[in-house]
Coordinates of N, CA and C in Angstrom, one line a residue:
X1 N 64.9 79.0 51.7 CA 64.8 79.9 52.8 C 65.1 81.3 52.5
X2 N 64.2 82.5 52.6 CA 64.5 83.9 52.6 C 65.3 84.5 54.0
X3 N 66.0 84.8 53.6 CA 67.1 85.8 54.4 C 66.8 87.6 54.3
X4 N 66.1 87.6 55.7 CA 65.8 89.2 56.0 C 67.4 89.8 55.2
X5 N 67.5 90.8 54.6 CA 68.5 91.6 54.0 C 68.9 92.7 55.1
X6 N 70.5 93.0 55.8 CA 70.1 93.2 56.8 C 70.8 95.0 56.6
X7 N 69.7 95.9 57.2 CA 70.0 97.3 57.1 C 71.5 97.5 57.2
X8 N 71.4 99.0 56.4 CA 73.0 99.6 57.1 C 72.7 99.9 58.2
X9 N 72.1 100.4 59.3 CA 72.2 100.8 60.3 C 72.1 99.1 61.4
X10 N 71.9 98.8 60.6 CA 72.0 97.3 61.7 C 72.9 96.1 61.4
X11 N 73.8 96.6 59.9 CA 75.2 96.0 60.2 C 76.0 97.4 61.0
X12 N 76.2 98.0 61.0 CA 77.1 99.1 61.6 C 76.6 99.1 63.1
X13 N 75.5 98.8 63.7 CA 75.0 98.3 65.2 C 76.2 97.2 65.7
X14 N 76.0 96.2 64.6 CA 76.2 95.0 64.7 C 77.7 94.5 64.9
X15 N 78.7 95.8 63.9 CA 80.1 95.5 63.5 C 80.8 96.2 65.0
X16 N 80.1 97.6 65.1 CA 80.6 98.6 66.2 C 80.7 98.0 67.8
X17 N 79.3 96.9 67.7 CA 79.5 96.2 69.2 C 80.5 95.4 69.6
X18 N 81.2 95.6 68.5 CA 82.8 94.2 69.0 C 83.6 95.4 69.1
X19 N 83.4 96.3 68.8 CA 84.5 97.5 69.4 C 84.3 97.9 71.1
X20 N 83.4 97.9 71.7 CA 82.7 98.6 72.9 C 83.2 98.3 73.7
X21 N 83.6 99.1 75.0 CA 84.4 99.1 75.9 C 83.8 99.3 77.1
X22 N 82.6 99.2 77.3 CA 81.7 99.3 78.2 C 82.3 100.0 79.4
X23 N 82.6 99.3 80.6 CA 83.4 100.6 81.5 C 84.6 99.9 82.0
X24 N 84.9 99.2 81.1 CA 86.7 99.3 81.2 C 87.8 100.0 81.8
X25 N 87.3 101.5 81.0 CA 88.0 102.5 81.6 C 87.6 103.6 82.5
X26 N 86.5 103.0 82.6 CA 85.6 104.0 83.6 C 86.4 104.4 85.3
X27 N 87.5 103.3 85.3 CA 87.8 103.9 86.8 C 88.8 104.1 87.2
X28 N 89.3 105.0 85.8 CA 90.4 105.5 85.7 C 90.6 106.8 86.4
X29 N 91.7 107.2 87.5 CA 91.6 108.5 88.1 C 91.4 110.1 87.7
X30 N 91.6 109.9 86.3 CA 91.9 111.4 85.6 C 90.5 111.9 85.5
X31 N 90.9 113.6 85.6 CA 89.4 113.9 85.2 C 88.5 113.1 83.8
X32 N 87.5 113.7 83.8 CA 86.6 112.7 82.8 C 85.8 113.7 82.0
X33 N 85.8 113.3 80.7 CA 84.8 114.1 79.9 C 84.2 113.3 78.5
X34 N 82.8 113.8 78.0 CA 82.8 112.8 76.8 C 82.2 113.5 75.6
X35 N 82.1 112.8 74.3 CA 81.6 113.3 73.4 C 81.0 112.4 72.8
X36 N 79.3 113.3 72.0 CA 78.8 112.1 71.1 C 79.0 111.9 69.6
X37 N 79.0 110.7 69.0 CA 79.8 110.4 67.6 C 78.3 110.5 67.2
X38 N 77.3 111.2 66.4 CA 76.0 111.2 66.1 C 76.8 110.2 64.6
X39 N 75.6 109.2 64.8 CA 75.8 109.1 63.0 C 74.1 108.9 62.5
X40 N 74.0 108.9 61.5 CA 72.8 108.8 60.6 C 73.0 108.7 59.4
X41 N 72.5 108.0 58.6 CA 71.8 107.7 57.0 C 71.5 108.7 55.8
X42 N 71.9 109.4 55.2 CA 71.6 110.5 53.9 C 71.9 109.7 52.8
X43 N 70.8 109.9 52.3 CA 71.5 109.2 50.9 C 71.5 108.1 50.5
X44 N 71.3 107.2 51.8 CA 71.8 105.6 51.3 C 73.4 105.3 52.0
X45 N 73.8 107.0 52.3 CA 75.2 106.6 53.1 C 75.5 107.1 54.5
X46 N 76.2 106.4 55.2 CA 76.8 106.5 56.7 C 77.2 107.9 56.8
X47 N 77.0 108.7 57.7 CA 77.0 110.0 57.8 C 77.6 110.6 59.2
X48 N 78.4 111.2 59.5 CA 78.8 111.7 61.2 C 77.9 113.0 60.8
X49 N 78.0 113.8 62.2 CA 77.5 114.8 62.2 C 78.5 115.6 63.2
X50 N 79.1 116.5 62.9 CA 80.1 117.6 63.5 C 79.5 119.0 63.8
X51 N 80.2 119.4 64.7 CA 79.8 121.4 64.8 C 80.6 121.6 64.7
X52 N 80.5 122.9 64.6 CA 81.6 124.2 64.3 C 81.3 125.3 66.1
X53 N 82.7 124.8 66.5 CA 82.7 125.7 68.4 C 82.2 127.1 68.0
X54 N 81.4 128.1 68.7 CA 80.9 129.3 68.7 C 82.6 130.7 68.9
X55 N 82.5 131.4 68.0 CA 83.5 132.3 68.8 C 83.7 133.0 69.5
X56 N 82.4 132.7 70.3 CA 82.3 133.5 71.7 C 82.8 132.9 72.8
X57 N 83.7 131.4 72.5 CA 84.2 130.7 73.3 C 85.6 131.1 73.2
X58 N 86.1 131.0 74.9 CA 87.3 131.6 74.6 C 88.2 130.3 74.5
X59 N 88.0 128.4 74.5 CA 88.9 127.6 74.4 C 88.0 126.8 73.0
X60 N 89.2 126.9 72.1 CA 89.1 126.3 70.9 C 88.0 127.0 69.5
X61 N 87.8 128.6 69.5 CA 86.9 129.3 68.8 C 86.7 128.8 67.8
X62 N 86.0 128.1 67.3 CA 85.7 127.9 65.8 C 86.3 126.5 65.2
X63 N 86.5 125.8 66.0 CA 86.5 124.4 65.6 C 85.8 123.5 65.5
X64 N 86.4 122.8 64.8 CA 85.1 121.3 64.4 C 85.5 120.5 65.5
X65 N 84.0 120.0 65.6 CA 84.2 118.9 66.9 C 83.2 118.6 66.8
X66 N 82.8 117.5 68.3 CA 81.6 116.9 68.0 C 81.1 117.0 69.7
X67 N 79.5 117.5 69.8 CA 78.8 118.1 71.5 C 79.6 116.6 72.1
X68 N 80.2 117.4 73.1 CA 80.6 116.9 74.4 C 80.8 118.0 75.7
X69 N 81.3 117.2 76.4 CA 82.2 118.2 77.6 C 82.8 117.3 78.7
X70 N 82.9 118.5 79.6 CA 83.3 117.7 81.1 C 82.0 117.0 81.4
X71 N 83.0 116.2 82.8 CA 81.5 115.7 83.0 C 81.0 116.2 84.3
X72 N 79.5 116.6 84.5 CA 79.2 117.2 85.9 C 79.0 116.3 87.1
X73 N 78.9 116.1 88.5 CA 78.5 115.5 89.5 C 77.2 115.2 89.3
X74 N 76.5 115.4 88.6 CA 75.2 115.2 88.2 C 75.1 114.0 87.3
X75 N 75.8 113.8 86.4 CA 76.3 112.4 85.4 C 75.9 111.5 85.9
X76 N 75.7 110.3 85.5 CA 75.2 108.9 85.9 C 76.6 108.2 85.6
X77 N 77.5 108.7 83.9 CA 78.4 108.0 83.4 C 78.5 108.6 82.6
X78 N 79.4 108.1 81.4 CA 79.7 108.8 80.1 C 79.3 109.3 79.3
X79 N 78.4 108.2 79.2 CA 76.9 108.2 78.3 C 75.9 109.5 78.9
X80 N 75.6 109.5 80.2 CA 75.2 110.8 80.5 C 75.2 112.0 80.0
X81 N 76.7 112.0 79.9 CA 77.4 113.5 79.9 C 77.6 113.8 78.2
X82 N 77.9 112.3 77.7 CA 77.6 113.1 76.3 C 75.9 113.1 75.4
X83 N 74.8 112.7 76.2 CA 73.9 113.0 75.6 C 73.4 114.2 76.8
X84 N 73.7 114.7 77.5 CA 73.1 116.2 77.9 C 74.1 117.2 77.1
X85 N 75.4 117.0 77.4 CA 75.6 118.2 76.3 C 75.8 118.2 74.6
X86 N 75.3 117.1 73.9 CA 74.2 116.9 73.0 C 72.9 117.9 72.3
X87 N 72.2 117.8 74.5 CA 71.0 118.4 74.1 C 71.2 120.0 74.0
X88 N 72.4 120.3 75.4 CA 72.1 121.4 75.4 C 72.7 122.2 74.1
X89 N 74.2 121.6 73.1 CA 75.1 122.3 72.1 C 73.8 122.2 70.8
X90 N 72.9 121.0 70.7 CA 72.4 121.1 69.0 C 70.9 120.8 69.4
X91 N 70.0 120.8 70.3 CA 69.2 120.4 70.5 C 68.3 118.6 70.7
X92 N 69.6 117.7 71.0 CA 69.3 116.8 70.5 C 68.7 116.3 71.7
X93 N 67.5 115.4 71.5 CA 66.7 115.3 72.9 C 67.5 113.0 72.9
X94 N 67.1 112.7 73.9 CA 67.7 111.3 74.5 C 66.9 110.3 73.6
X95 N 65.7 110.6 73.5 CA 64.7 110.0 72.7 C 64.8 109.8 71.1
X96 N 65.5 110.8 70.8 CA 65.8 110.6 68.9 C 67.3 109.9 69.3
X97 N 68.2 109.2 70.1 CA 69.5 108.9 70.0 C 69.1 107.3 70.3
X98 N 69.9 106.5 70.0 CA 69.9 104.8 70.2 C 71.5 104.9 70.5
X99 N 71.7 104.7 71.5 CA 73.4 104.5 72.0 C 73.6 103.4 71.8
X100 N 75.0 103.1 71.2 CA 75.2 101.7 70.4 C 76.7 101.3 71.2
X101 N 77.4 102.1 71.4 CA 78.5 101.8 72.2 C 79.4 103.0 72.8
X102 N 80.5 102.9 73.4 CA 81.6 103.4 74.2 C 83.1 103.0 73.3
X103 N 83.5 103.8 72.9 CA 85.0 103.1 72.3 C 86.2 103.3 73.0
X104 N 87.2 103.4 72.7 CA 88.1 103.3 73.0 C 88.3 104.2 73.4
X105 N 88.8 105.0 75.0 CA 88.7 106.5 75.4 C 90.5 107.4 74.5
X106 N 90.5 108.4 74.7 CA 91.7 109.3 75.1 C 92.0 110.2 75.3
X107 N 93.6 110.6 75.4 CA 94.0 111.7 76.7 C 94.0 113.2 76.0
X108 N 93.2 113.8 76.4 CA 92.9 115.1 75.7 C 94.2 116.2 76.2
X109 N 94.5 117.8 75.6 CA 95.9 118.6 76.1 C 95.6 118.7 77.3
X110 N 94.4 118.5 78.4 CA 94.5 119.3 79.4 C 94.9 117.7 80.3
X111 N 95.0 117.1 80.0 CA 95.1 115.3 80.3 C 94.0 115.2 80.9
X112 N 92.7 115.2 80.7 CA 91.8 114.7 80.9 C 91.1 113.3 79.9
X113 N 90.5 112.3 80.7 CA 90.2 111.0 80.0 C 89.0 111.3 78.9
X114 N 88.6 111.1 77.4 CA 87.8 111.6 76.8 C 87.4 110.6 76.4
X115 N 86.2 110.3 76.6 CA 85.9 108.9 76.3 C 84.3 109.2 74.9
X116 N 84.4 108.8 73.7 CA 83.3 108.7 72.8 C 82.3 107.7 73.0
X117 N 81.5 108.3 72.2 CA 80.1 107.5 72.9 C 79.3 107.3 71.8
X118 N 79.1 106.4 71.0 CA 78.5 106.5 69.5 C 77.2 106.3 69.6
X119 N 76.2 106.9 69.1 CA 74.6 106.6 69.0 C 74.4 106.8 67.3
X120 N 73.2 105.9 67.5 CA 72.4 106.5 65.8 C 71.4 107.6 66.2
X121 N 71.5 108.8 65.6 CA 70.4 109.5 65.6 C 69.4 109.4 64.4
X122 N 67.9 110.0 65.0 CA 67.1 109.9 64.0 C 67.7 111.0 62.3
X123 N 67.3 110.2 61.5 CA 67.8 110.3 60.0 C 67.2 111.7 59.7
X124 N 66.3 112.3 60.8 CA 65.4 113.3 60.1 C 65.9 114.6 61.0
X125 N 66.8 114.4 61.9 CA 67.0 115.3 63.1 C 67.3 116.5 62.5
X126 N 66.8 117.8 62.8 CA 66.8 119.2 62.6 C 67.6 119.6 63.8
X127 N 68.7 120.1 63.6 CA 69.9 120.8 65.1 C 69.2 122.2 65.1
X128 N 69.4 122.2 66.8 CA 68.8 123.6 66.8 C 70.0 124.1 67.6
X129 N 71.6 124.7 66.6 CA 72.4 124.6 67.9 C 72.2 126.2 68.5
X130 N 72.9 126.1 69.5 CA 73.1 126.9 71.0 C 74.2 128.0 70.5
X131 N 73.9 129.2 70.1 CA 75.0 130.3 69.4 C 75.6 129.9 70.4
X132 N 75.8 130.0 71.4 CA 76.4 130.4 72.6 C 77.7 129.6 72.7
X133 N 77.3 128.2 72.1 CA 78.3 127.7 71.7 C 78.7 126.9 70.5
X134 N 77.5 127.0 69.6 CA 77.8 126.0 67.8 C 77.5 127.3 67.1
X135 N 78.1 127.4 66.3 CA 78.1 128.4 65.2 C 77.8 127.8 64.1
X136 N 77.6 126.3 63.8 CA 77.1 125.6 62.1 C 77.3 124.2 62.9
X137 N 76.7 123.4 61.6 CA 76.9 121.7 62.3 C 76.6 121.5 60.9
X138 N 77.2 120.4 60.5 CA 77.0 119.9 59.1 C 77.4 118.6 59.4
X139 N 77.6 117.7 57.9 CA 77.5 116.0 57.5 C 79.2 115.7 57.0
X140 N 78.8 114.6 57.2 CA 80.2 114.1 56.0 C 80.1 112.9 56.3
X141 N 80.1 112.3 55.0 CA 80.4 110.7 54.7 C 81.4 110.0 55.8
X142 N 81.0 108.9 56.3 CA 82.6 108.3 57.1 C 82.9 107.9 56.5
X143 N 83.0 107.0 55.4 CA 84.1 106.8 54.6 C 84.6 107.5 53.7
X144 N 84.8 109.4 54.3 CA 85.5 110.1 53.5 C 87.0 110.0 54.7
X145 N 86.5 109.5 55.6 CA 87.7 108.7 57.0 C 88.7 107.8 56.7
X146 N 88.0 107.2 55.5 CA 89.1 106.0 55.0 C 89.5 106.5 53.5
X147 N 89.4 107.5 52.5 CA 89.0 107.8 51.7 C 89.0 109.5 51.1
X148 N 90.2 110.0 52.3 CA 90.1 111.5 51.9 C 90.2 112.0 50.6
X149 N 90.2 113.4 50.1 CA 90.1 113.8 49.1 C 91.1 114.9 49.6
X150 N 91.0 115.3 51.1 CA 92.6 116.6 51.4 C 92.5 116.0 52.5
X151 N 94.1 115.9 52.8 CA 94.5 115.1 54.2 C 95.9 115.7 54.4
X152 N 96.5 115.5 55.7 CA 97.8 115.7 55.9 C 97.8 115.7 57.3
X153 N 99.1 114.8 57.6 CA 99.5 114.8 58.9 C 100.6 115.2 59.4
X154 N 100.5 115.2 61.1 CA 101.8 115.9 61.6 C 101.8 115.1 62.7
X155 N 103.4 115.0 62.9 CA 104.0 114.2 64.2 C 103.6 115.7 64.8
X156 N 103.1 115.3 66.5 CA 103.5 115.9 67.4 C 103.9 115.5 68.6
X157 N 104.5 116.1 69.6 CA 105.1 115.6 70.7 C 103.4 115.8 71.8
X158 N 103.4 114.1 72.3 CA 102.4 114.5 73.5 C 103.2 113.7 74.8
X159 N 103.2 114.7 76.2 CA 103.9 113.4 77.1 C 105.0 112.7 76.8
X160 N 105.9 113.5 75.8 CA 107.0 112.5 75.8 C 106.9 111.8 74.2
X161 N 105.9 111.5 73.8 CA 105.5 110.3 72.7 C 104.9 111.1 71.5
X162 N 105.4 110.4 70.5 CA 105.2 111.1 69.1 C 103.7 110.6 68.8
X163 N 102.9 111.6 68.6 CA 101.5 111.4 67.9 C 101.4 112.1 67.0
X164 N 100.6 110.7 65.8 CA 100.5 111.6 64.2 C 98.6 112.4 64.8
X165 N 98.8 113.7 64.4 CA 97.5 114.6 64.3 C 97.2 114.5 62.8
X166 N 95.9 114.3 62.5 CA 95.4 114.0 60.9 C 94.4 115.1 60.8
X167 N 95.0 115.7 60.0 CA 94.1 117.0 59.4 C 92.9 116.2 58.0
X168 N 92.0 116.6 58.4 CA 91.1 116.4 57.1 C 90.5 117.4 56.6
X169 N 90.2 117.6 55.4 CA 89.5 119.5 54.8 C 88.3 118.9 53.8
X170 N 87.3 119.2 54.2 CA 86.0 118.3 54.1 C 85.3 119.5 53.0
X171 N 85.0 119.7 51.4 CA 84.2 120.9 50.9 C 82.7 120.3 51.1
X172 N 81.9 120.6 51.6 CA 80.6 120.4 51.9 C 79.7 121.1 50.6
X173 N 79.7 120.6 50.3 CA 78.6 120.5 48.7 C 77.4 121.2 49.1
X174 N 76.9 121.0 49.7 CA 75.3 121.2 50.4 C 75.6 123.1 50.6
X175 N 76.9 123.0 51.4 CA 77.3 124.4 52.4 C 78.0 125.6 51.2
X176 N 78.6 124.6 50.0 CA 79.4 125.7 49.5 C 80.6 126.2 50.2
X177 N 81.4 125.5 51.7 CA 82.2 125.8 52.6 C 82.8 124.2 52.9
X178 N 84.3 124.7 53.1 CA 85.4 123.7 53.6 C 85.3 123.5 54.7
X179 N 85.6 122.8 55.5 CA 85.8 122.7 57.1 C 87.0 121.8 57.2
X180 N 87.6 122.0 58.2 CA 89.0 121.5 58.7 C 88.9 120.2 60.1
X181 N 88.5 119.3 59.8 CA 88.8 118.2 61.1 C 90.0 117.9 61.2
X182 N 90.3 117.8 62.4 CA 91.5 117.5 63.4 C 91.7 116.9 64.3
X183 N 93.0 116.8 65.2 CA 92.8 116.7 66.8 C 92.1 115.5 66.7
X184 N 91.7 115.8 68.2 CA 91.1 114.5 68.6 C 89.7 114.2 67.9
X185 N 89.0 115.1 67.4 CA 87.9 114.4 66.7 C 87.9 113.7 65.0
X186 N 89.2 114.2 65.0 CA 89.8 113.7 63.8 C 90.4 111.9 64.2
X187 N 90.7 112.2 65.0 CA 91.5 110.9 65.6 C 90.1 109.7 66.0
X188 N 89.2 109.9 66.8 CA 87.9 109.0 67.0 C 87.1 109.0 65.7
X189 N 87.1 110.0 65.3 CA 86.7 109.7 63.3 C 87.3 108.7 62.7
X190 N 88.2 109.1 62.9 CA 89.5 107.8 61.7 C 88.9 106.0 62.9
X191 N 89.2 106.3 64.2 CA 89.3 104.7 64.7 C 87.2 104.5 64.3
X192 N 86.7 105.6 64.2 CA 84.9 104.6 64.0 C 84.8 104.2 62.6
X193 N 85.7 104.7 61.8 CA 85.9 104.6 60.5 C 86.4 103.1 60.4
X194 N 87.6 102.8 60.6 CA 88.2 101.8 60.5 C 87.4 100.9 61.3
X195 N 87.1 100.7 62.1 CA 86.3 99.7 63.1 C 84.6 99.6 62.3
X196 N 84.4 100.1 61.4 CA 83.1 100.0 60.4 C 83.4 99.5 59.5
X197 N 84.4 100.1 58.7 CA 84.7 99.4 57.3 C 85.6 98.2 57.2
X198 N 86.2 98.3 58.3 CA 87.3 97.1 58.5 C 88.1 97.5 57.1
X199 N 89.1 98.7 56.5 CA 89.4 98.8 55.4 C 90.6 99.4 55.8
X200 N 91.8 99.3 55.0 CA 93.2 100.1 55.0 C 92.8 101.3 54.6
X201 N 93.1 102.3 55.1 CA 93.0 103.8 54.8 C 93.7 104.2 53.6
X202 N 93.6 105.3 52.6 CA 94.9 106.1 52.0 C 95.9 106.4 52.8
X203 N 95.6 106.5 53.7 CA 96.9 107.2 54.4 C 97.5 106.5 56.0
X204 N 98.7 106.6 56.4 CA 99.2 105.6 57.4 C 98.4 106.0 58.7
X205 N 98.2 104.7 59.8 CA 97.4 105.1 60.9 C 98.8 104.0 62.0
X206 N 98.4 104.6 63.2 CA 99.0 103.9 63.8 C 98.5 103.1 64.8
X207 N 97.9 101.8 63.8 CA 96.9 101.0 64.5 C 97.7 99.5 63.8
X208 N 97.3 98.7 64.1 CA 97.9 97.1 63.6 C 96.0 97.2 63.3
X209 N 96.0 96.8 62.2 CA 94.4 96.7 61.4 C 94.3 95.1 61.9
X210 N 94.9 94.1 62.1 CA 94.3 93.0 62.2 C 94.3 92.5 63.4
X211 N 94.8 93.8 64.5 CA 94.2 94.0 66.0 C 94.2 94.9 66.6
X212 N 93.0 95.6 66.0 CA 92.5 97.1 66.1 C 91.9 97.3 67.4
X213 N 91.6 96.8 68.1 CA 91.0 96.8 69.5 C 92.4 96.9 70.4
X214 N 93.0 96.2 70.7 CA 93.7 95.6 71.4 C 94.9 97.3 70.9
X215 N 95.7 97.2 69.8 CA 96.3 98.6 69.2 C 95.8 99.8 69.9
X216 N 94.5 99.6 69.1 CA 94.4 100.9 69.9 C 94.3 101.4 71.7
X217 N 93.8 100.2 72.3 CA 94.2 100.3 74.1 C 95.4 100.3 74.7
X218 N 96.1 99.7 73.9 CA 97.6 100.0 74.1 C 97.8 101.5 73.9
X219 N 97.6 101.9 72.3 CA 97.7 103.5 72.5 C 97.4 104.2 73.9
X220 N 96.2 104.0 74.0 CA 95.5 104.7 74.7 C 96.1 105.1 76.1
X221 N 96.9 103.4 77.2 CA 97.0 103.0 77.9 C 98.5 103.6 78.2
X222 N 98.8 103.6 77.0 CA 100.5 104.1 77.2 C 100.4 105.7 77.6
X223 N 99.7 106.2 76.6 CA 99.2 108.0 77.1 C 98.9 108.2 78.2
X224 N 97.9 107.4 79.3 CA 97.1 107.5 79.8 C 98.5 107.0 81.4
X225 N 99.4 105.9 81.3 CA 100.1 105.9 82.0 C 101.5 107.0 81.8
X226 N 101.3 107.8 81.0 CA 102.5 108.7 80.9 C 101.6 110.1 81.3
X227 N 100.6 110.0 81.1 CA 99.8 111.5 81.8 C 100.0 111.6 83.6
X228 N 99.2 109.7 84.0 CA 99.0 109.9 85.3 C 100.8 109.7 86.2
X229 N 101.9 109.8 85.1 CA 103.1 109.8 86.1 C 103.8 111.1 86.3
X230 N 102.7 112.0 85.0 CA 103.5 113.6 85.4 C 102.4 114.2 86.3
X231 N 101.5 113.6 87.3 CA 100.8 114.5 87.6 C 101.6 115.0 89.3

């Protein structure tokens, strides 16, 4: 018997759907906002796709992140909101995206619920971003997630509760330029990472790896009941 050999993009479909949280947390009171995890293929390897914020913004100038936002009255859901501001931050149209899941949401500084939204985009996608608000967008391996080359972290106080923040410093070969991941898109980096590779990181996470689902909703759940008791 021949056995189809089965793509990377269709074990990573395949592994990411046991992560998905469908709307679990969808009816939660806090404001709402989302972001998309683009990933695609270079190479032969798993790839995220990040921007660089415009510095014509006056919250967060020049950071790496990944198109999101609030979400408008206009939204259908999460999924909505992070493939229109998708389109509008890199030009990415609904048609080149295959949305594969919803993960695990969390509590952003302004306590609003931030919930990721992972799609495959087409391998060939040209960004057309929006000065207005991307100033660059580039690649990086995800398993440079499990696998850094410059890393370091810091306890911070959020709510009461100590959170490690994971700095990553990415040299982009292609760019000739470093970039600095962090924060929270550092933080849904590291959990798509680990929930793909199923692999112990170089460095400590504060997840139980052999109940990564469940770990992480608790994180999430505990934030999420310490936001909505100071409001």
């Amino acid at each position: 018997m021949i056995t189809k050999r089965m793509s990377l993009k269709d074990k990573t479909k395949r592994q990411l759907r046991k992560f998905s949280v469908g709307d679990k947390f969808s009816h939660l009171p806090l404001a709402k906002a989302s972001v998309l995890i683009p990933l695609l293929v270079r190479d032969g390897k798993l790839c995220v796709l990040f921007t660089v914020r415009s510095m014509k913004l006056t919250r967060s100038p020049g950071e790496v992140c990944f198109p999101g936002g609030r979400r408008e009255p206009t939204d259908r859901d999460e999924i909505a909101t992070a493939l229109r501001e998708a389109k509008e931050e890199v030009g990415l149209c609904e048609e080149q995206t295959e949305v594969i899941c919803k993960l695990v949401p969390a509590i952003d500084k302004t306590r609003s619920i931030v919930t990721p939204v992972v799609a495959f985009i087409e391998d060939s996608f040209q960004a057309h971003p929006n000065p207005e608000e991307v100033s660059d967008v580039f690649y990086v391996p995800l398993d440079y997630f499990i696998r850094p080359l410059k890393y370091k972290v810091q306890q911070v106080q959020m709510l009461g509760r100590g959170v490690p923040v994971h700095f990553f410093e990415y040299d982009d070969p292609e760019r000739n330029t470093s970039y600095q991941i962090w924060g929270l898109t550092a933080h849904f980096t590291v959990f798509l990472a680990l929930a793909v590779f199923e692999e112990k990181p170089t460095f400590e996470i504060d997840y139980d790896l052999d109940n990564l689902i469940s770990s992480s909703e608790n994180n999430f759940l505990e934030l999420y009941n310490l936001s909505k008791n100071k409001l």
